[in-house]
mmCIF file with all atom_site columns, C-alpha atoms in Angstrom:
data_model
loop_
_atom_site.group_PDB
_atom_site.id
_atom_site.type_symbol
_atom_site.label_atom_id
_atom_site.label_alt_id
_atom_site.label_comp_id
_atom_site.label_asym_id
_atom_site.label_entity_id
_atom_site.label_seq_id
_atom_site.pdbx_PDB_ins_code
_atom_site.Cartn_x
_atom_site.Cartn_y
_atom_site.Cartn_z
_atom_site.occupancy
_atom_site.B_iso_or_equiv
_atom_site.pdbx_formal_charge
_atom_site.auth_seq_id
_atom_site.auth_comp_id
_atom_site.auth_asym_id
_atom_site.auth_atom_id
_atom_site.pdbx_PDB_model_num
ATOM 1   C CA . UNK A 1 1   ? -61.922 -9.984  -5.608  1.00 78.00 ? 1   UNK A CA 1
ATOM 2   C CA . UNK A 1 2   ? -63.323 -13.056 -3.694  1.00 82.00 ? 2   UNK A CA 1
ATOM 3   C CA . UNK A 1 3   ? -65.643 -14.700 -6.169  1.00 82.00 ? 3   UNK A CA 1
ATOM 4   C CA . UNK A 1 4   ? -62.328 -14.471 -8.510  1.00 84.00 ? 4   UNK A CA 1
ATOM 5   C CA . UNK A 1 5   ? -60.583 -16.637 -5.547  1.00 86.00 ? 5   UNK A CA 1
ATOM 6   C CA . UNK A 1 6   ? -63.325 -18.704 -5.058  1.00 87.00 ? 6   UNK A CA 1
ATOM 7   C CA . UNK A 1 7   ? -63.718 -20.141 -9.123  1.00 84.00 ? 7   UNK A CA 1
ATOM 8   C CA . UNK A 1 8   ? -59.698 -20.387 -9.097  1.00 86.00 ? 8   UNK A CA 1
ATOM 9   C CA . UNK A 1 9   ? -60.036 -22.182 -6.054  1.00 83.00 ? 9   UNK A CA 1
ATOM 10  C CA . UNK A 1 10  ? -62.829 -24.561 -7.538  1.00 85.00 ? 10  UNK A CA 1
ATOM 11  C CA . UNK A 1 11  ? -61.309 -24.700 -10.725 1.00 84.00 ? 11  UNK A CA 1
ATOM 12  C CA . UNK A 1 12  ? -57.714 -25.736 -8.540  1.00 82.00 ? 12  UNK A CA 1
ATOM 13  C CA . UNK A 1 13  ? -59.192 -27.931 -6.644  1.00 80.00 ? 13  UNK A CA 1
ATOM 14  C CA . UNK A 1 14  ? -61.405 -29.741 -9.223  1.00 81.00 ? 14  UNK A CA 1
ATOM 15  C CA . UNK A 1 15  ? -58.033 -30.133 -11.569 1.00 79.00 ? 15  UNK A CA 1
ATOM 16  C CA . UNK A 1 16  ? -55.976 -31.677 -8.730  1.00 77.00 ? 16  UNK A CA 1
ATOM 17  C CA . UNK A 1 17  ? -59.424 -34.184 -8.337  1.00 77.00 ? 17  UNK A CA 1
ATOM 18  C CA . UNK A 1 18  ? -59.380 -35.252 -11.717 1.00 77.00 ? 18  UNK A CA 1
ATOM 19  C CA . UNK A 1 19  ? -55.326 -36.027 -11.887 1.00 77.00 ? 19  UNK A CA 1
ATOM 20  C CA . UNK A 1 20  ? -55.287 -37.757 -9.079  1.00 75.00 ? 20  UNK A CA 1
ATOM 21  C CA . UNK A 1 21  ? -58.228 -39.967 -9.758  1.00 75.00 ? 21  UNK A CA 1
ATOM 22  C CA . UNK A 1 22  ? -56.380 -40.644 -12.642 1.00 76.00 ? 22  UNK A CA 1
ATOM 23  C CA . UNK A 1 23  ? -53.525 -41.524 -11.131 1.00 74.00 ? 23  UNK A CA 1
ATOM 24  C CA . UNK A 1 24  ? -55.229 -43.559 -8.859  1.00 72.00 ? 24  UNK A CA 1
ATOM 25  C CA . UNK A 1 25  ? -56.940 -45.226 -11.839 1.00 73.00 ? 25  UNK A CA 1
ATOM 26  C CA . UNK A 1 26  ? -53.587 -46.565 -13.995 1.00 72.00 ? 26  UNK A CA 1
ATOM 27  C CA . UNK A 1 27  ? -52.378 -47.248 -10.464 1.00 71.00 ? 27  UNK A CA 1
ATOM 28  C CA . UNK A 1 28  ? -55.534 -49.596 -9.783  1.00 71.00 ? 28  UNK A CA 1
ATOM 29  C CA . UNK A 1 29  ? -55.443 -50.675 -13.506 1.00 71.00 ? 29  UNK A CA 1
ATOM 30  C CA . UNK A 1 30  ? -51.947 -52.100 -13.709 1.00 72.00 ? 30  UNK A CA 1
ATOM 31  C CA . UNK A 1 31  ? -52.705 -53.908 -10.235 1.00 74.00 ? 31  UNK A CA 1
ATOM 32  C CA . UNK A 1 32  ? -49.191 -52.667 -8.534  1.00 74.00 ? 32  UNK A CA 1
ATOM 33  C CA . UNK A 1 33  ? -51.299 -53.209 -5.629  1.00 78.00 ? 33  UNK A CA 1
ATOM 34  C CA . UNK A 1 34  ? -52.639 -57.048 -5.825  1.00 80.00 ? 34  UNK A CA 1
ATOM 35  C CA . UNK A 1 35  ? -49.310 -57.515 -7.522  1.00 76.00 ? 35  UNK A CA 1
ATOM 36  C CA . UNK A 1 36  ? -47.080 -56.857 -4.466  1.00 75.00 ? 36  UNK A CA 1
ATOM 37  C CA . UNK A 1 37  ? -49.493 -58.245 -2.334  1.00 80.00 ? 37  UNK A CA 1
ATOM 38  C CA . UNK A 1 38  ? -49.377 -61.579 -3.900  1.00 80.00 ? 38  UNK A CA 1
ATOM 39  C CA . UNK A 1 39  ? -45.453 -61.599 -4.316  1.00 76.00 ? 39  UNK A CA 1
ATOM 40  C CA . UNK A 1 40  ? -45.219 -61.209 -0.411  1.00 80.00 ? 40  UNK A CA 1
ATOM 41  C CA . UNK A 1 41  ? -47.452 -62.894 0.597   1.00 87.00 ? 41  UNK A CA 1
ATOM 42  C CA . UNK A 1 42  ? -49.613 -60.723 2.339   1.00 87.00 ? 42  UNK A CA 1
ATOM 43  C CA . UNK A 1 43  ? -52.737 -60.805 0.583   1.00 85.00 ? 43  UNK A CA 1
ATOM 44  C CA . UNK A 1 44  ? -54.824 -60.518 3.679   1.00 90.00 ? 44  UNK A CA 1
ATOM 45  C CA . UNK A 1 45  ? -53.712 -56.726 4.040   1.00 88.00 ? 45  UNK A CA 1
ATOM 46  C CA . UNK A 1 46  ? -54.037 -55.026 1.118   1.00 84.00 ? 46  UNK A CA 1
ATOM 47  C CA . UNK A 1 47  ? -57.078 -53.338 2.108   1.00 86.00 ? 47  UNK A CA 1
ATOM 48  C CA . UNK A 1 48  ? -54.479 -51.977 4.142   1.00 88.00 ? 48  UNK A CA 1
ATOM 49  C CA . UNK A 1 49  ? -52.088 -51.258 1.123   1.00 83.00 ? 49  UNK A CA 1
ATOM 50  C CA . UNK A 1 50  ? -54.555 -49.295 -0.672  1.00 80.00 ? 50  UNK A CA 1
ATOM 51  C CA . UNK A 1 51  ? -55.404 -47.060 2.780   1.00 86.00 ? 51  UNK A CA 1
ATOM 52  C CA . UNK A 1 52  ? -51.384 -46.563 2.839   1.00 84.00 ? 52  UNK A CA 1
ATOM 53  C CA . UNK A 1 53  ? -51.805 -45.361 -0.729  1.00 79.00 ? 53  UNK A CA 1
ATOM 54  C CA . UNK A 1 54  ? -54.232 -43.030 -0.500  1.00 81.00 ? 54  UNK A CA 1
ATOM 55  C CA . UNK A 1 55  ? -52.747 -41.610 2.794   1.00 86.00 ? 55  UNK A CA 1
ATOM 56  C CA . UNK A 1 56  ? -49.444 -41.087 1.326   1.00 82.00 ? 56  UNK A CA 1
ATOM 57  C CA . UNK A 1 57  ? -50.728 -39.424 -1.585  1.00 80.00 ? 57  UNK A CA 1
ATOM 58  C CA . UNK A 1 58  ? -53.019 -37.066 0.666   1.00 83.00 ? 58  UNK A CA 1
ATOM 59  C CA . UNK A 1 59  ? -49.616 -36.385 2.978   1.00 86.00 ? 59  UNK A CA 1
ATOM 60  C CA . UNK A 1 60  ? -47.818 -35.604 0.054   1.00 81.00 ? 60  UNK A CA 1
ATOM 61  C CA . UNK A 1 61  ? -49.850 -33.266 -1.885  1.00 79.00 ? 61  UNK A CA 1
ATOM 62  C CA . UNK A 1 62  ? -50.098 -31.647 2.214   1.00 84.00 ? 62  UNK A CA 1
ATOM 63  C CA . UNK A 1 63  ? -46.282 -31.355 2.025   1.00 83.00 ? 63  UNK A CA 1
ATOM 64  C CA . UNK A 1 64  ? -45.735 -30.840 -1.533  1.00 81.00 ? 64  UNK A CA 1
ATOM 65  C CA . UNK A 1 65  ? -48.703 -27.669 -1.615  1.00 81.00 ? 65  UNK A CA 1
ATOM 66  C CA . UNK A 1 66  ? -48.184 -26.146 2.276   1.00 87.00 ? 66  UNK A CA 1
ATOM 67  C CA . UNK A 1 67  ? -43.889 -26.614 1.538   1.00 88.00 ? 67  UNK A CA 1
ATOM 68  C CA . UNK A 1 68  ? -43.817 -28.068 5.148   1.00 85.00 ? 68  UNK A CA 1
ATOM 69  C CA . UNK A 1 69  ? -39.959 -28.843 6.263   1.00 86.00 ? 69  UNK A CA 1
ATOM 70  C CA . UNK A 1 70  ? -39.620 -32.792 6.950   1.00 83.00 ? 70  UNK A CA 1
ATOM 71  C CA . UNK A 1 71  ? -36.253 -32.985 8.682   1.00 89.00 ? 71  UNK A CA 1
ATOM 72  C CA . UNK A 1 72  ? -35.353 -36.755 8.059   1.00 89.00 ? 72  UNK A CA 1
ATOM 73  C CA . UNK A 1 73  ? -31.263 -35.975 7.828   1.00 90.00 ? 73  UNK A CA 1
ATOM 74  C CA . UNK A 1 74  ? -29.196 -38.016 5.434   1.00 90.00 ? 74  UNK A CA 1
ATOM 75  C CA . UNK A 1 75  ? -30.825 -40.882 6.497   1.00 92.00 ? 75  UNK A CA 1
ATOM 76  C CA . UNK A 1 76  ? -34.135 -40.355 6.054   1.00 90.00 ? 76  UNK A CA 1
ATOM 77  C CA . UNK A 1 77  ? -33.320 -39.005 2.824   1.00 89.00 ? 77  UNK A CA 1
ATOM 78  C CA . UNK A 1 78  ? -31.583 -42.726 1.473   1.00 91.00 ? 78  UNK A CA 1
ATOM 79  C CA . UNK A 1 79  ? -34.410 -44.564 2.975   1.00 93.00 ? 79  UNK A CA 1
ATOM 80  C CA . UNK A 1 80  ? -36.803 -42.507 1.380   1.00 87.00 ? 80  UNK A CA 1
ATOM 81  C CA . UNK A 1 81  ? -34.902 -42.387 -2.111  1.00 88.00 ? 81  UNK A CA 1
ATOM 82  C CA . UNK A 1 82  ? -34.628 -46.292 -1.928  1.00 90.00 ? 82  UNK A CA 1
ATOM 83  C CA . UNK A 1 83  ? -38.581 -46.629 -1.445  1.00 88.00 ? 83  UNK A CA 1
ATOM 84  C CA . UNK A 1 84  ? -39.624 -44.301 -4.093  1.00 86.00 ? 84  UNK A CA 1
ATOM 85  C CA . UNK A 1 85  ? -36.845 -45.763 -6.351  1.00 86.00 ? 85  UNK A CA 1
ATOM 86  C CA . UNK A 1 86  ? -38.844 -49.314 -6.169  1.00 84.00 ? 86  UNK A CA 1
ATOM 87  C CA . UNK A 1 87  ? -41.759 -47.789 -6.376  1.00 80.00 ? 87  UNK A CA 1
ATOM 88  C CA . UNK A 1 88  ? -40.786 -46.652 -9.397  1.00 82.00 ? 88  UNK A CA 1
ATOM 89  C CA . UNK A 1 89  ? -39.014 -49.176 -10.554 1.00 81.00 ? 89  UNK A CA 1
ATOM 90  C CA . UNK A 1 90  ? -42.414 -51.558 -9.724  1.00 78.00 ? 90  UNK A CA 1
ATOM 91  C CA . UNK A 1 91  ? -44.575 -49.238 -11.804 1.00 76.00 ? 91  UNK A CA 1
ATOM 92  C CA . UNK A 1 92  ? -42.342 -49.293 -14.696 1.00 77.00 ? 92  UNK A CA 1
ATOM 93  C CA . UNK A 1 93  ? -42.059 -53.091 -14.905 1.00 75.00 ? 93  UNK A CA 1
ATOM 94  C CA . UNK A 1 94  ? -46.283 -53.043 -14.149 1.00 73.00 ? 94  UNK A CA 1
ATOM 95  C CA . UNK A 1 95  ? -46.747 -50.506 -17.350 1.00 73.00 ? 95  UNK A CA 1
ATOM 96  C CA . UNK A 1 96  ? -44.405 -52.898 -19.400 1.00 71.00 ? 96  UNK A CA 1
ATOM 97  C CA . UNK A 1 97  ? -46.072 -55.777 -18.686 1.00 68.00 ? 97  UNK A CA 1
ATOM 98  C CA . UNK A 1 98  ? -49.388 -54.613 -19.318 1.00 65.00 ? 98  UNK A CA 1
ATOM 99  C CA . UNK A 1 99  ? -47.914 -53.420 -22.589 1.00 66.00 ? 99  UNK A CA 1
ATOM 100 C CA . UNK A 1 100 ? -46.177 -56.142 -23.372 1.00 70.00 ? 100 UNK A CA 1
ATOM 101 C CA . UNK A 1 101 ? -43.445 -54.440 -23.821 1.00 66.00 ? 101 UNK A CA 1
ATOM 102 C CA . UNK A 1 102 ? -41.328 -57.224 -22.236 1.00 64.00 ? 102 UNK A CA 1
ATOM 103 C CA . UNK A 1 103 ? -42.043 -59.861 -24.274 1.00 70.00 ? 103 UNK A CA 1
ATOM 104 C CA . UNK A 1 104 ? -41.961 -57.831 -27.720 1.00 72.00 ? 104 UNK A CA 1
ATOM 105 C CA . UNK A 1 105 ? -38.351 -57.058 -26.618 1.00 70.00 ? 105 UNK A CA 1
ATOM 106 C CA . UNK A 1 106 ? -37.343 -60.233 -25.532 1.00 71.00 ? 106 UNK A CA 1
ATOM 107 C CA . UNK A 1 107 ? -38.942 -61.843 -29.053 1.00 75.00 ? 107 UNK A CA 1
ATOM 108 C CA . UNK A 1 108 ? -37.239 -58.817 -31.127 1.00 75.00 ? 108 UNK A CA 1
ATOM 109 C CA . UNK A 1 109 ? -33.426 -59.310 -29.328 1.00 73.00 ? 109 UNK A CA 1
ATOM 110 C CA . UNK A 1 110 ? -33.931 -63.467 -29.485 1.00 75.00 ? 110 UNK A CA 1
ATOM 111 C CA . UNK A 1 111 ? -33.695 -63.390 -25.800 1.00 72.00 ? 111 UNK A CA 1
ATOM 112 C CA . UNK A 1 112 ? -34.549 -67.026 -24.908 1.00 71.00 ? 112 UNK A CA 1
ATOM 113 C CA . UNK A 1 113 ? -32.996 -66.601 -21.066 1.00 77.00 ? 113 UNK A CA 1
ATOM 114 C CA . UNK A 1 114 ? -31.515 -63.671 -18.834 1.00 74.00 ? 114 UNK A CA 1
ATOM 115 C CA . UNK A 1 115 ? -34.189 -61.071 -19.611 1.00 73.00 ? 115 UNK A CA 1
ATOM 116 C CA . UNK A 1 116 ? -34.432 -60.637 -15.522 1.00 75.00 ? 116 UNK A CA 1
ATOM 117 C CA . UNK A 1 117 ? -31.111 -60.335 -15.961 1.00 80.00 ? 117 UNK A CA 1
ATOM 118 C CA . UNK A 1 118 ? -31.134 -57.190 -18.880 1.00 76.00 ? 118 UNK A CA 1
ATOM 119 C CA . UNK A 1 119 ? -34.086 -55.499 -16.284 1.00 75.00 ? 119 UNK A CA 1
ATOM 120 C CA . UNK A 1 120 ? -31.337 -56.006 -13.439 1.00 80.00 ? 120 UNK A CA 1
ATOM 121 C CA . UNK A 1 121 ? -28.493 -54.179 -15.008 1.00 81.00 ? 121 UNK A CA 1
ATOM 122 C CA . UNK A 1 122 ? -31.079 -51.547 -16.740 1.00 78.00 ? 122 UNK A CA 1
ATOM 123 C CA . UNK A 1 123 ? -31.984 -51.197 -12.774 1.00 79.00 ? 123 UNK A CA 1
ATOM 124 C CA . UNK A 1 124 ? -28.838 -51.020 -11.806 1.00 83.00 ? 124 UNK A CA 1
ATOM 125 C CA . UNK A 1 125 ? -27.418 -48.746 -14.037 1.00 82.00 ? 125 UNK A CA 1
ATOM 126 C CA . UNK A 1 126 ? -29.996 -46.168 -13.741 1.00 79.00 ? 126 UNK A CA 1
ATOM 127 C CA . UNK A 1 127 ? -28.884 -46.323 -9.884  1.00 80.00 ? 127 UNK A CA 1
ATOM 128 C CA . UNK A 1 128 ? -25.045 -45.886 -11.077 1.00 83.00 ? 128 UNK A CA 1
ATOM 129 C CA . UNK A 1 129 ? -26.062 -43.297 -12.862 1.00 80.00 ? 129 UNK A CA 1
ATOM 130 C CA . UNK A 1 130 ? -28.124 -41.606 -10.188 1.00 78.00 ? 130 UNK A CA 1
ATOM 131 C CA . UNK A 1 131 ? -25.570 -41.760 -7.715  1.00 79.00 ? 131 UNK A CA 1
ATOM 132 C CA . UNK A 1 132 ? -22.929 -40.195 -9.981  1.00 79.00 ? 132 UNK A CA 1
ATOM 133 C CA . UNK A 1 133 ? -25.290 -37.339 -10.457 1.00 78.00 ? 133 UNK A CA 1
ATOM 134 C CA . UNK A 1 134 ? -27.079 -36.471 -6.987  1.00 78.00 ? 134 UNK A CA 1
ATOM 135 C CA . UNK A 1 135 ? -23.094 -37.360 -5.160  1.00 78.00 ? 135 UNK A CA 1
ATOM 136 C CA . UNK A 1 136 ? -20.635 -36.619 -7.972  1.00 72.00 ? 136 UNK A CA 1
ATOM 137 C CA . UNK A 1 137 ? -22.447 -33.252 -9.330  1.00 70.00 ? 137 UNK A CA 1
ATOM 138 C CA . UNK A 1 138 ? -23.040 -34.831 -12.811 1.00 63.00 ? 138 UNK A CA 1
ATOM 139 C CA . UNK A 1 139 ? -25.960 -33.846 -15.083 1.00 54.00 ? 139 UNK A CA 1
#
């Protein structure tokens, strides 16, 4: 009985560790943290950024696994959603740059100028769609 539970716990912990290592390796490989530190001119605090990413991953897992209720209210939810959306957008753009998808798209669409406007239009459309889905109960 206890050996089965111990084996399941070991397999679960090992699987979680492998997935977490893969996610952090992906984030490190595409250079999100150094790029954000460079753009914000705060490269001297890069070790704090990296520690924050690790701490956030641990805290998020604890909240998810133990189903901890975090009473942040509507305003807290909006703030969290904004930061989560910013992170997801930065991750998507970093992946696109890493795979040269932006360069390929601009070449195929014959864009000489205005690629930033195209990316902004995608982001605004995604945000508007999320607004409709959450507040108007679409989807």
